[in-house]
Amino acid sequence: MPAASTFAVKASLGGAFGFDAGLQELGRKRRRGSIVLAGGSARGRLTDSLALKGNRCMSRIGGLTSCFGLRNDSVPMGTELMRPSTLFRNRPVRALASDGDIEDAEPLKPTDVSVTKRKSTGTVLPFVGVTCLGAALFGYHLGVVNGALEYLAKDLGIAENTVIQGWIVSTLLAGATVGTFTGGALADKFGRTKTFQLDAIPLTIGAILCATAQSVQTMLIGRLLAGIGIGISSAVVPLYISEISPTEIRGALGSVNQLFICIGILLALVAGLPLAGNPIWWRTMFGLSAVPSILLALGMSFSPESPRWLVQQGKVPEAEKAIQTLYGKERVSEVMQDLSASSQGSSEPEAGWFDLFSSRYWKVVSVGVALFFFQQMAGINAVVYYSTAVFRSVGIGSDVAASALVGASNVIGTTVASSLMDRQGRKSLLVTSFFGMAASMLLLSLSLTWKVLAPYSGTLAVLGTVCYVLSFSLGAGPVPALLLPEIFASRIRAKAVALSLGMHWVANFVIGLYFLSVVNKYGISMVYLGFSGVCLLAVVYILNNVVETKGRSLEEIERALA
């Protein structure tokens, strides 16, 4: 153990009891399960709760994790704290690894120490709910064209022109790519809430143009504007939720983003039900999306700005007011101390786009880009788009049942993921998810090729598809959008999230453009086998490059990865 760390431990213990007497007292109280030290400081009362359980030793001082009075941000990277052998039986305390990986540093559990908490008078839930209108619009615009395309094509005179129909579908994705990068810059310049209000403009205009289009050109412009709108929201929704959510429920609230995307897709499917009896209903389907766009703008006029963004801008009074609204008056000083500690000593301006590719940031930024690359190249959109055809090929003719089954599986899996996010952790859910997707794709591939499985091909195809979608929604779907705002430093957070989501839209566009061509050339079974291989590569990458972030504030994560 380094001499400096040994001295700090002795000094901390000695200051409370006298070192030798302190060891004896600690030994007695360790057997009883907890130790509470109380003292004073120039800043007022300071209660330091020290929990000893198993081989963990963690304390909380002003919101910062420490061990025997050592603040994490004062411990050099690579320094491992050791318990005195006579007291702790030579078992090491989990600490930060030299490469900044914090996956083994676990937070206090409620059973580790008895802490009396004052009930918060603030709440983030209404503001998360308003934010999720953007996520629902994301899903709705993705799904609305699937049911409406046949009818709008007849109405606009392009029923026989599949190329133009393809452009109507893919123009949304092109616009979303542009909107993703625009959203990051706008969020840095104007703040998160004002960006949402600006985002309502292309969303509303795009919806109206699509609903009233009398020509293909107008429809394409409307789809492009709607795409820009959902691209902006796809970048800003997870960013804003992560920055206003309390640490202890940030995972659950962050996964709500993916849940509302799934709900938006289902709403688009439901909105298309009257089409059979009313062919011009497709205009109403597009027009309906203008309503939540307007509600999003109105709701954001009453929502607090991100305290982290306000502190970065030097707007301390506004940040304190936002914290009071979100968490309650009693937590203002605690949260402000944490935010100030994160930004202390750094007067750097917001990062530029080229800064993301510097040696300082690229290692962590590349994790975000890779996760969204694997998410899309693992074949989720291909499965959703092609599940009906696969079901029909094995004798299941109901495309309505296929769509409903896939959509319901997505919603159910995402709901389960919300409850697991803060208990199981982000990294373990990602690994489990991609491994489950790999196994499901392998099952799908074999069910379509092995003659011995031919009698059961229909059952296996349904089982494989449902398992794949469930596996995706448990981790690969919700976790990347939640994890990335957590691991990116505050000065690059908005742009780095935007860059990562840009990869999402580019990969999505490529899959949509070339998937059917590849299937026609190699067969659906070989394509699914390739998706299985991509999922396994994702597992290997995650195990070696992704850190665990559950139970840690954004400031603690940023200091650990600095």
Coordinates of C-alpha atoms in Angstrom, one line a residue:
M1 CA 0.0 0.0 0.0
P2 CA 1.4 3.4 -0.9
A3 CA 2.8 5.4 2.1
A4 CA 0.5 8.4 1.4
S5 CA -2.6 6.3 1.4
T6 CA -1.5 4.5 4.6
F7 CA -0.9 7.9 6.3
A8 CA -4.3 9.2 5.2
V9 CA -6.1 6.1 6.7
K10 CA -4.2 6.4 9.9
A11 CA -4.8 10.1 10.2
S12 CA -8.5 9.6 9.6
L13 CA -8.8 6.9 12.2
G14 CA -6.5 8.6 14.6
G15 CA -8.4 11.9 14.4
A16 CA -11.5 10.2 15.7
F17 CA -10.3 7.8 18.4
G18 CA -6.5 7.8 18.6
F19 CA -5.2 5.2 16.1
D20 CA -4.6 2.2 18.5
A21 CA -7.8 2.8 20.5
G22 CA -9.6 3.4 17.2
L23 CA -8.7 0.0 15.9
Q24 CA -10.1 -1.7 18.9
E25 CA -13.3 0.4 18.8
L26 CA -13.6 -0.3 15.1
G27 CA -13.2 -4.0 15.7
R28 CA -16.0 -4.1 18.2
K29 CA -18.4 -2.0 16.1
R30 CA -17.5 -3.9 12.9
R31 CA -19.0 -7.0 14.6
R32 CA -22.2 -5.1 15.3
G33 CA -22.4 -4.2 11.6
S34 CA -22.0 -0.4 11.4
I35 CA -19.9 2.6 12.5
V36 CA -21.1 6.2 12.7
L37 CA -18.6 9.0 13.2
A38 CA -19.8 12.5 13.9
G39 CA -17.8 15.6 13.9
G40 CA -17.9 19.3 12.8
S41 CA -16.3 21.4 10.1
A42 CA -16.1 25.1 9.1
R43 CA -19.0 24.5 6.7
G44 CA -21.3 23.2 9.5
R45 CA -22.3 19.8 10.7
L46 CA -20.8 16.8 9.0
T47 CA -22.0 13.3 9.6
D48 CA -19.9 10.6 8.1
S49 CA -21.6 7.2 7.9
L50 CA -19.0 4.5 7.4
A51 CA -20.4 1.1 6.3
L52 CA -18.5 -2.1 6.6
K53 CA -20.1 -5.2 4.9
G54 CA -18.3 -8.1 3.4
N55 CA -15.2 -6.7 1.7
R56 CA -16.6 -3.2 1.1
C57 CA -15.9 0.1 2.9
M58 CA -17.6 3.1 1.5
S59 CA -18.7 6.4 3.1
R60 CA -20.5 9.5 1.9
I61 CA -19.3 13.0 2.5
G62 CA -21.2 15.8 0.9
G63 CA -22.4 13.5 -1.8
L64 CA -18.8 12.2 -2.6
T65 CA -17.8 8.6 -2.1
S66 CA -14.8 8.0 0.1
C67 CA -13.1 5.4 2.3
F68 CA -12.0 6.4 5.8
G69 CA -12.3 10.1 4.9
L70 CA -10.5 9.8 1.5
R71 CA -12.5 11.5 -1.2
N72 CA -12.5 9.6 -4.5
D73 CA -11.5 12.7 -6.4
S74 CA -8.4 13.0 -4.2
V75 CA -7.2 9.5 -4.8
P76 CA -4.8 9.1 -7.8
M77 CA -6.0 6.8 -10.5
G78 CA -4.6 3.3 -10.0
T79 CA -4.3 3.7 -6.2
E80 CA -5.9 0.8 -4.4
L81 CA -7.0 1.3 -0.8
M82 CA -6.2 -1.7 1.5
R83 CA -7.7 -2.4 4.9
P84 CA -5.2 -2.9 7.8
S85 CA -4.5 -6.6 7.8
T86 CA -5.1 -7.0 11.6
L87 CA -8.5 -5.6 11.2
F88 CA -9.8 -6.5 7.8
R89 CA -8.1 -9.9 7.1
N90 CA -6.1 -8.6 4.1
R91 CA -9.2 -8.2 1.9
P92 CA -8.9 -5.2 -0.5
V93 CA -11.4 -2.5 -0.9
R94 CA -12.8 -2.1 -4.4
A95 CA -11.5 1.0 -6.0
L96 CA -11.0 2.7 -9.3
A97 CA -8.8 0.9 -11.8
S98 CA -6.0 2.5 -13.6
D99 CA -7.8 2.8 -16.8
G100 CA -10.8 4.6 -15.2
D101 CA -13.1 1.5 -15.2
I102 CA -15.4 1.9 -12.2
E103 CA -17.4 -1.3 -12.7
D104 CA -16.2 -2.8 -9.4
A105 CA -16.8 0.3 -7.3
E106 CA -20.2 -0.4 -5.8
P107 CA -22.4 2.2 -4.1
L108 CA -23.9 1.8 -0.7
K109 CA -26.9 -0.4 -0.5
P110 CA -29.8 0.6 1.8
T111 CA -29.0 -2.4 4.0
D112 CA -25.3 -1.3 4.5
V113 CA -26.0 1.6 6.7
S114 CA -28.9 3.3 8.4
V115 CA -29.4 6.8 7.0
T116 CA -32.2 9.1 7.9
K117 CA -33.3 10.9 4.7
R118 CA -35.6 13.9 4.6
K119 CA -38.5 13.5 2.2
S120 CA -37.9 15.5 -0.9
T121 CA -40.4 18.3 -1.7
G122 CA -39.5 18.3 -5.4
T123 CA -40.2 15.8 -8.2
V124 CA -38.8 15.2 -11.6
L125 CA -41.6 12.9 -12.9
P126 CA -43.9 15.5 -14.5
F127 CA -40.9 16.9 -16.4
V128 CA -39.7 13.5 -17.5
G129 CA -43.3 12.9 -18.7
V130 CA -43.3 16.0 -20.8
T131 CA -39.9 15.1 -22.2
C132 CA -41.1 11.6 -23.2
L133 CA -43.6 13.3 -25.7
G134 CA -40.5 13.7 -27.8
A135 CA -39.7 10.0 -27.5
A136 CA -43.2 9.0 -28.4
L137 CA -43.1 11.2 -31.5
F138 CA -39.8 9.5 -32.4
G139 CA -41.6 6.1 -32.4
Y140 CA -44.8 7.4 -34.0
H141 CA -43.1 9.0 -37.0
L142 CA -41.0 5.8 -37.5
G143 CA -44.1 3.6 -37.5
V144 CA -46.8 5.8 -39.1
V145 CA -45.7 5.3 -42.7
N146 CA -45.8 1.5 -42.5
G147 CA -49.6 1.4 -42.4
A148 CA -50.2 4.6 -44.4
L149 CA -47.8 4.0 -47.3
E150 CA -50.1 1.9 -49.5
Y151 CA -52.9 4.4 -49.2
L152 CA -50.9 7.6 -49.6
A153 CA -49.2 6.0 -52.7
K154 CA -52.6 5.6 -54.4
D155 CA -53.7 9.0 -53.4
L156 CA -50.5 10.7 -54.7
G157 CA -50.4 8.5 -57.9
I158 CA -47.2 6.6 -57.1
A159 CA -48.7 3.2 -56.4
E160 CA -46.5 1.6 -59.1
N161 CA -43.3 3.5 -58.2
T162 CA -41.6 1.7 -55.4
V163 CA -38.5 3.9 -55.7
I164 CA -40.4 7.0 -54.8
Q165 CA -42.2 5.1 -52.0
G166 CA -38.8 4.1 -50.7
W167 CA -37.7 7.7 -50.7
I168 CA -40.8 8.7 -48.7
V169 CA -39.8 6.2 -46.1
S170 CA -36.1 6.9 -46.0
T171 CA -36.3 10.7 -46.2
L172 CA -37.3 10.7 -42.6
L173 CA -34.1 8.8 -41.7
A174 CA -32.0 11.3 -43.7
G175 CA -33.6 14.2 -41.9
A176 CA -33.1 12.5 -38.5
T177 CA -29.3 12.2 -39.2
V178 CA -29.2 16.0 -39.8
G179 CA -31.4 16.7 -36.8
T180 CA -29.2 14.6 -34.5
F181 CA -26.1 16.7 -35.1
T182 CA -28.1 19.9 -35.0
G183 CA -29.7 18.9 -31.7
G184 CA -26.3 18.6 -29.9
A185 CA -25.2 22.1 -31.0
L186 CA -28.6 23.7 -30.1
A187 CA -28.6 22.0 -26.7
D188 CA -25.2 23.4 -25.9
K189 CA -26.0 26.9 -27.1
F190 CA -29.5 27.5 -26.0
G191 CA -30.1 24.9 -23.3
R192 CA -32.1 21.8 -23.2
T193 CA -35.6 23.2 -22.7
K194 CA -35.3 25.9 -25.3
T195 CA -34.0 23.3 -27.8
F196 CA -37.2 21.2 -27.2
Q197 CA -39.3 24.3 -28.0
L198 CA -37.3 25.0 -31.2
D199 CA -37.7 21.3 -32.1
A200 CA -41.5 21.6 -32.0
I201 CA -41.3 23.9 -35.1
P202 CA -40.1 21.3 -37.7
L203 CA -42.2 18.5 -36.0
T204 CA -45.4 20.6 -36.3
I205 CA -44.8 21.9 -39.8
G206 CA -43.6 18.5 -41.0
A207 CA -46.8 16.9 -39.7
I208 CA -49.0 19.5 -41.3
L209 CA -47.3 19.3 -44.7
C210 CA -47.6 15.5 -44.7
A211 CA -51.2 15.6 -43.8
T212 CA -52.1 18.1 -46.5
A213 CA -49.7 17.0 -49.2
Q214 CA -51.1 17.0 -52.8
S215 CA -47.8 16.2 -54.4
V216 CA -44.8 13.9 -53.8
Q217 CA -42.5 17.0 -53.4
T218 CA -44.6 18.3 -50.5
M219 CA -44.7 14.9 -48.8
L220 CA -40.9 14.6 -49.1
I221 CA -40.4 18.0 -47.6
G222 CA -42.8 17.2 -44.7
R223 CA -41.0 13.9 -44.0
L224 CA -37.6 15.6 -44.1
L225 CA -38.8 18.2 -41.6
A226 CA -40.4 15.6 -39.4
G227 CA -37.1 13.6 -39.6
I228 CA -35.1 16.7 -38.5
G229 CA -37.5 17.0 -35.6
I230 CA -37.2 13.4 -34.3
G231 CA -33.4 13.6 -34.9
I232 CA -33.2 16.5 -32.5
S233 CA -35.4 14.9 -29.9
S234 CA -33.5 11.6 -30.1
A235 CA -30.4 13.5 -29.0
V236 CA -31.9 15.8 -26.4
V237 CA -34.5 13.5 -24.7
P238 CA -31.9 11.1 -23.1
L239 CA -29.6 14.0 -22.4
Y240 CA -32.1 16.0 -20.5
I241 CA -33.6 13.0 -18.6
S242 CA -30.1 11.9 -17.5
E243 CA -29.2 15.4 -16.3
I244 CA -32.3 16.0 -14.2
S245 CA -32.8 12.5 -12.8
P246 CA -31.7 11.6 -9.2
T247 CA -28.8 9.1 -9.2
E248 CA -30.8 6.4 -7.4
I249 CA -33.5 6.2 -10.1
R250 CA -31.7 7.5 -13.2
G251 CA -31.6 4.1 -14.8
A252 CA -35.3 3.5 -14.5
L253 CA -36.2 7.0 -15.7
G254 CA -33.6 6.8 -18.6
S255 CA -35.1 3.6 -19.9
V256 CA -38.5 5.3 -20.0
N257 CA -37.2 7.0 -23.2
Q258 CA -37.1 3.6 -25.0
L259 CA -40.4 2.6 -23.5
F260 CA -42.1 5.7 -25.0
I261 CA -40.5 5.1 -28.4
C262 CA -42.1 1.6 -28.4
I263 CA -45.4 3.1 -27.3
G264 CA -45.2 5.6 -30.1
I265 CA -44.7 2.8 -32.6
L266 CA -47.7 0.9 -31.2
L267 CA -49.8 4.1 -31.3
A268 CA -48.9 4.4 -35.0
L269 CA -50.1 0.9 -35.6
V270 CA -53.4 1.5 -33.7
A271 CA -53.9 4.8 -35.6
G272 CA -53.9 2.9 -38.9
L273 CA -56.8 0.6 -38.0
P274 CA -59.5 2.8 -39.6
L275 CA -57.6 2.8 -43.0
A276 CA -59.5 -0.3 -44.3
G277 CA -62.8 1.5 -44.2
N278 CA -61.5 5.1 -44.8
P279 CA -58.7 5.2 -47.4
I280 CA -57.9 8.9 -46.8
W281 CA -57.5 8.4 -43.1
W282 CA -53.7 8.4 -43.7
R283 CA -53.9 12.2 -43.7
T284 CA -55.4 12.2 -40.2
M285 CA -52.7 9.8 -39.1
F286 CA -49.9 12.3 -40.1
G287 CA -51.9 15.3 -38.8
L288 CA -52.4 13.8 -35.3
S289 CA -48.6 14.0 -34.6
A290 CA -48.8 17.8 -34.6
V291 CA -50.7 17.7 -31.3
P292 CA -48.0 16.2 -29.1
S293 CA -45.5 18.4 -30.8
I294 CA -47.4 21.5 -29.6
L295 CA -47.8 20.0 -26.2
L296 CA -44.1 19.4 -26.0
A297 CA -43.4 23.1 -26.6
L298 CA -45.9 24.2 -24.1
G299 CA -44.8 21.7 -21.4
M300 CA -41.1 22.8 -21.8
S301 CA -42.1 26.4 -21.1
F302 CA -42.9 25.3 -17.5
S303 CA -40.0 22.8 -17.2
P304 CA -36.8 23.7 -15.4
E305 CA -33.6 23.9 -17.3
S306 CA -30.9 21.3 -16.7
P307 CA -29.0 22.4 -13.5
R308 CA -25.7 21.0 -15.0
W309 CA -26.1 23.2 -18.1
L310 CA -26.9 26.2 -16.0
V311 CA -23.8 25.8 -13.8
Q312 CA -21.7 25.4 -16.9
Q313 CA -23.1 28.7 -18.1
G314 CA -22.3 30.4 -14.7
K315 CA -26.0 30.9 -14.0
V316 CA -25.8 29.8 -10.3
P317 CA -29.1 31.4 -9.0
E318 CA -31.0 29.8 -11.9
A319 CA -29.4 26.4 -11.2
E320 CA -30.4 26.6 -7.5
K321 CA -34.0 27.4 -8.5
A322 CA -34.1 24.5 -10.9
I323 CA -32.7 22.1 -8.3
Q324 CA -35.3 23.3 -5.8
T325 CA -38.0 22.5 -8.3
L326 CA -36.6 19.1 -9.2
Y327 CA -35.4 17.8 -5.9
G328 CA -36.7 20.1 -3.2
K329 CA -35.3 23.0 -1.2
E330 CA -33.5 20.7 1.3
R331 CA -31.2 19.3 -1.4
V332 CA -30.1 22.5 -3.1
S333 CA -26.8 22.9 -1.2
E334 CA -26.0 19.2 -1.6
V335 CA -26.5 19.1 -5.3
M336 CA -24.8 22.5 -5.9
Q337 CA -21.8 21.2 -4.0
D338 CA -21.6 18.2 -6.2
L339 CA -22.0 20.3 -9.4
S340 CA -19.5 22.8 -8.3
A341 CA -17.0 20.1 -7.4
S342 CA -17.4 18.7 -10.9
S343 CA -16.7 22.0 -12.6
Q344 CA -14.1 23.3 -10.1
G345 CA -10.8 24.1 -11.6
S346 CA -12.1 23.9 -15.2
S347 CA -12.8 27.0 -17.1
E348 CA -12.9 25.2 -20.5
P349 CA -15.6 26.2 -22.9
E350 CA -17.9 23.7 -24.6
A351 CA -16.1 21.3 -26.8
G352 CA -16.1 21.6 -30.5
W353 CA -16.8 18.8 -32.9
F354 CA -13.2 18.1 -33.6
D355 CA -12.4 17.8 -29.9
L356 CA -14.5 14.6 -29.9
F357 CA -11.8 12.9 -32.0
S358 CA -8.9 14.0 -29.9
S359 CA -6.9 11.5 -27.8
R360 CA -8.4 13.0 -24.7
Y361 CA -12.0 12.1 -25.6
W362 CA -12.0 9.6 -28.4
K363 CA -11.7 6.5 -26.3
V364 CA -14.9 7.2 -24.5
V365 CA -16.7 8.7 -27.5
S366 CA -15.9 5.6 -29.5
V367 CA -17.8 3.5 -27.0
G368 CA -21.0 5.5 -27.8
V369 CA -20.5 5.2 -31.5
A370 CA -19.8 1.4 -31.2
L371 CA -22.8 0.7 -29.1
F372 CA -25.2 2.3 -31.6
F373 CA -23.4 0.6 -34.4
F374 CA -23.9 -2.8 -32.8
Q375 CA -27.4 -1.9 -31.9
Q376 CA -28.4 -1.3 -35.5
M377 CA -26.2 -3.9 -37.2
A378 CA -27.5 -6.6 -34.9
G379 CA -30.6 -6.5 -37.1
I380 CA -33.5 -5.1 -34.9
N381 CA -35.0 -3.0 -37.7
A382 CA -34.6 -5.8 -40.2
V383 CA -36.5 -8.2 -37.8
V384 CA -39.3 -5.7 -37.2
Y385 CA -39.7 -4.9 -41.0
Y386 CA -39.3 -8.5 -42.1
S387 CA -41.0 -10.5 -39.3
T388 CA -44.3 -10.6 -41.2
A389 CA -42.7 -12.1 -44.3
V390 CA -40.8 -14.7 -42.2
F391 CA -44.0 -15.7 -40.4
R392 CA -45.8 -16.1 -43.7
S393 CA -42.9 -18.2 -45.1
V394 CA -43.4 -20.8 -42.3
G395 CA -47.2 -20.9 -42.6
I396 CA -48.3 -18.1 -40.3
G397 CA -50.4 -15.8 -42.4
S398 CA -51.6 -13.1 -40.0
D399 CA -49.5 -10.0 -40.5
V400 CA -51.6 -8.2 -37.9
A401 CA -50.7 -10.8 -35.3
A402 CA -47.1 -10.6 -36.3
S403 CA -46.9 -6.9 -35.9
A404 CA -48.8 -7.0 -32.6
L405 CA -46.6 -9.7 -31.2
V406 CA -43.4 -7.9 -32.0
G407 CA -44.7 -4.6 -30.7
A408 CA -46.0 -6.1 -27.5
S409 CA -42.8 -8.0 -26.9
N410 CA -40.8 -4.7 -27.3
V411 CA -43.0 -2.8 -24.8
I412 CA -43.0 -5.7 -22.2
G413 CA -39.2 -6.1 -22.4
T414 CA -38.6 -2.4 -22.0
T415 CA -40.9 -2.3 -19.0
V416 CA -39.0 -5.1 -17.4
A417 CA -35.7 -3.4 -18.2
S418 CA -36.9 -0.2 -16.4
S419 CA -37.2 -2.2 -13.1
L420 CA -33.8 -3.9 -13.6
M421 CA -31.7 -0.9 -14.7
D422 CA -30.7 0.3 -11.3
R423 CA -30.5 -3.1 -9.7
Q424 CA -28.6 -5.2 -12.3
G425 CA -26.6 -2.4 -13.8
R426 CA -26.2 -1.2 -17.4
K427 CA -23.2 -3.4 -18.4
S428 CA -24.7 -6.7 -17.3
L429 CA -28.0 -5.9 -19.1
L430 CA -26.1 -5.1 -22.3
V431 CA -24.2 -8.4 -22.2
T432 CA -27.3 -10.5 -21.4
S433 CA -29.2 -8.7 -24.1
F434 CA -26.8 -9.1 -27.0
F435 CA -26.1 -12.8 -26.0
G436 CA -29.9 -13.4 -26.0
M437 CA -30.2 -11.8 -29.4
A438 CA -27.3 -13.9 -30.7
A439 CA -29.0 -17.1 -29.5
S440 CA -32.4 -16.0 -30.9
M441 CA -30.9 -15.2 -34.3
L442 CA -29.2 -18.6 -34.4
L443 CA -32.5 -20.3 -33.6
L444 CA -34.3 -18.3 -36.4
S445 CA -31.6 -19.2 -38.9
L446 CA -31.6 -22.9 -38.0
S447 CA -35.4 -23.1 -38.1
L448 CA -35.4 -21.9 -41.7
T449 CA -32.7 -24.2 -43.0
W450 CA -32.6 -27.5 -41.0
K451 CA -35.0 -30.0 -42.5
V452 CA -35.2 -31.9 -39.2
L453 CA -36.8 -28.8 -37.7
A454 CA -39.2 -28.3 -40.6
P455 CA -42.3 -29.6 -38.7
Y456 CA -41.6 -27.0 -36.0
S457 CA -40.5 -24.2 -38.1
G458 CA -43.6 -22.0 -37.5
T459 CA -43.3 -22.3 -33.7
L460 CA -39.6 -21.8 -33.7
A461 CA -39.8 -18.8 -36.0
V462 CA -42.3 -17.1 -33.7
L463 CA -40.3 -18.1 -30.6
G464 CA -37.1 -16.9 -32.1
T465 CA -38.6 -13.5 -33.1
V466 CA -40.2 -12.9 -29.8
C467 CA -37.1 -13.9 -27.8
Y468 CA -35.0 -11.6 -30.1
V469 CA -37.2 -8.6 -29.5
L470 CA -37.5 -9.3 -25.8
S471 CA -33.7 -9.6 -25.5
F472 CA -33.2 -6.4 -27.5
S473 CA -35.6 -4.4 -25.3
L474 CA -33.9 -5.6 -22.1
G475 CA -30.6 -4.0 -22.9
A476 CA -29.5 -3.2 -26.4
G477 CA -32.5 -1.0 -26.9
P478 CA -32.7 1.2 -23.8
V479 CA -29.2 1.1 -22.4
P480 CA -27.1 3.0 -25.0
A481 CA -29.2 6.1 -24.9
L482 CA -29.1 6.0 -21.0
L483 CA -25.4 5.0 -20.7
L484 CA -23.8 7.5 -23.0
P485 CA -24.9 10.7 -21.2
E486 CA -23.6 9.1 -18.1
I487 CA -20.0 8.4 -19.3
F488 CA -19.5 11.6 -21.4
A489 CA -17.8 14.5 -19.7
S490 CA -20.1 17.5 -19.3
R491 CA -18.2 19.7 -21.9
I492 CA -18.6 17.1 -24.6
R493 CA -21.9 15.5 -23.5
A494 CA -24.4 17.0 -25.9
K495 CA -22.2 16.7 -29.0
A496 CA -20.9 13.2 -28.1
V497 CA -24.5 12.0 -27.7
A498 CA -25.4 13.6 -31.0
L499 CA -22.4 11.9 -32.8
S500 CA -23.3 8.5 -31.3
L501 CA -26.9 8.9 -32.4
G502 CA -25.7 10.0 -35.8
M503 CA -24.2 6.5 -36.2
H504 CA -27.6 5.1 -35.2
W505 CA -29.3 6.9 -38.0
V506 CA -26.6 6.2 -40.6
A507 CA -26.6 2.4 -39.8
N508 CA -30.5 2.4 -39.8
F509 CA -30.5 4.1 -43.2
V510 CA -28.0 1.5 -44.6
I511 CA -30.0 -1.4 -43.2
G512 CA -33.2 -0.1 -44.7
L513 CA -31.6 0.6 -48.1
Y514 CA -29.7 -2.7 -48.6
F515 CA -31.4 -5.3 -46.4
L516 CA -33.8 -6.7 -49.1
S517 CA -31.0 -6.8 -51.7
V518 CA -28.7 -8.8 -49.4
V519 CA -31.6 -11.1 -48.5
N520 CA -32.3 -11.7 -52.2
K521 CA -28.7 -12.5 -52.8
Y522 CA -27.8 -14.7 -49.8
G523 CA -31.1 -15.8 -48.3
I524 CA -32.7 -14.7 -45.0
S525 CA -31.2 -17.6 -43.1
M526 CA -27.6 -16.5 -43.9
V527 CA -28.5 -12.9 -43.1
Y528 CA -29.9 -13.9 -39.7
L529 CA -26.7 -16.0 -39.0
G530 CA -24.7 -12.9 -39.8
F531 CA -26.7 -10.9 -37.3
S532 CA -26.0 -13.5 -34.7
G533 CA -22.3 -13.1 -35.3
V534 CA -22.6 -9.3 -34.9
C535 CA -24.3 -9.8 -31.5
L536 CA -21.5 -12.1 -30.3
L537 CA -18.9 -9.5 -31.4
A538 CA -20.9 -6.9 -29.4
V539 CA -20.7 -9.1 -26.3
V540 CA -16.9 -9.3 -26.6
Y541 CA -16.6 -5.5 -27.1
I542 CA -18.9 -4.6 -24.1
L543 CA -17.0 -6.9 -21.8
N544 CA -13.7 -5.2 -22.6
N545 CA -14.7 -1.5 -23.1
V546 CA -17.9 -0.6 -21.3
V547 CA -17.9 0.6 -17.7
E548 CA -20.7 0.1 -15.1
T549 CA -22.3 3.4 -13.9
K550 CA -25.2 2.4 -11.7
G551 CA -25.5 4.1 -8.4
R552 CA -23.0 6.9 -9.3
S553 CA -23.8 10.6 -9.9
L554 CA -22.7 12.0 -13.3
E555 CA -20.1 14.1 -11.5
E556 CA -18.6 11.0 -9.8
I557 CA -18.5 9.2 -13.2
E558 CA -16.9 12.2 -14.9
R559 CA -14.2 12.5 -12.2
A560 CA -13.5 8.7 -12.4
L561 CA -13.0 8.7 -16.2
A562 CA -11.1 12.0 -16.3

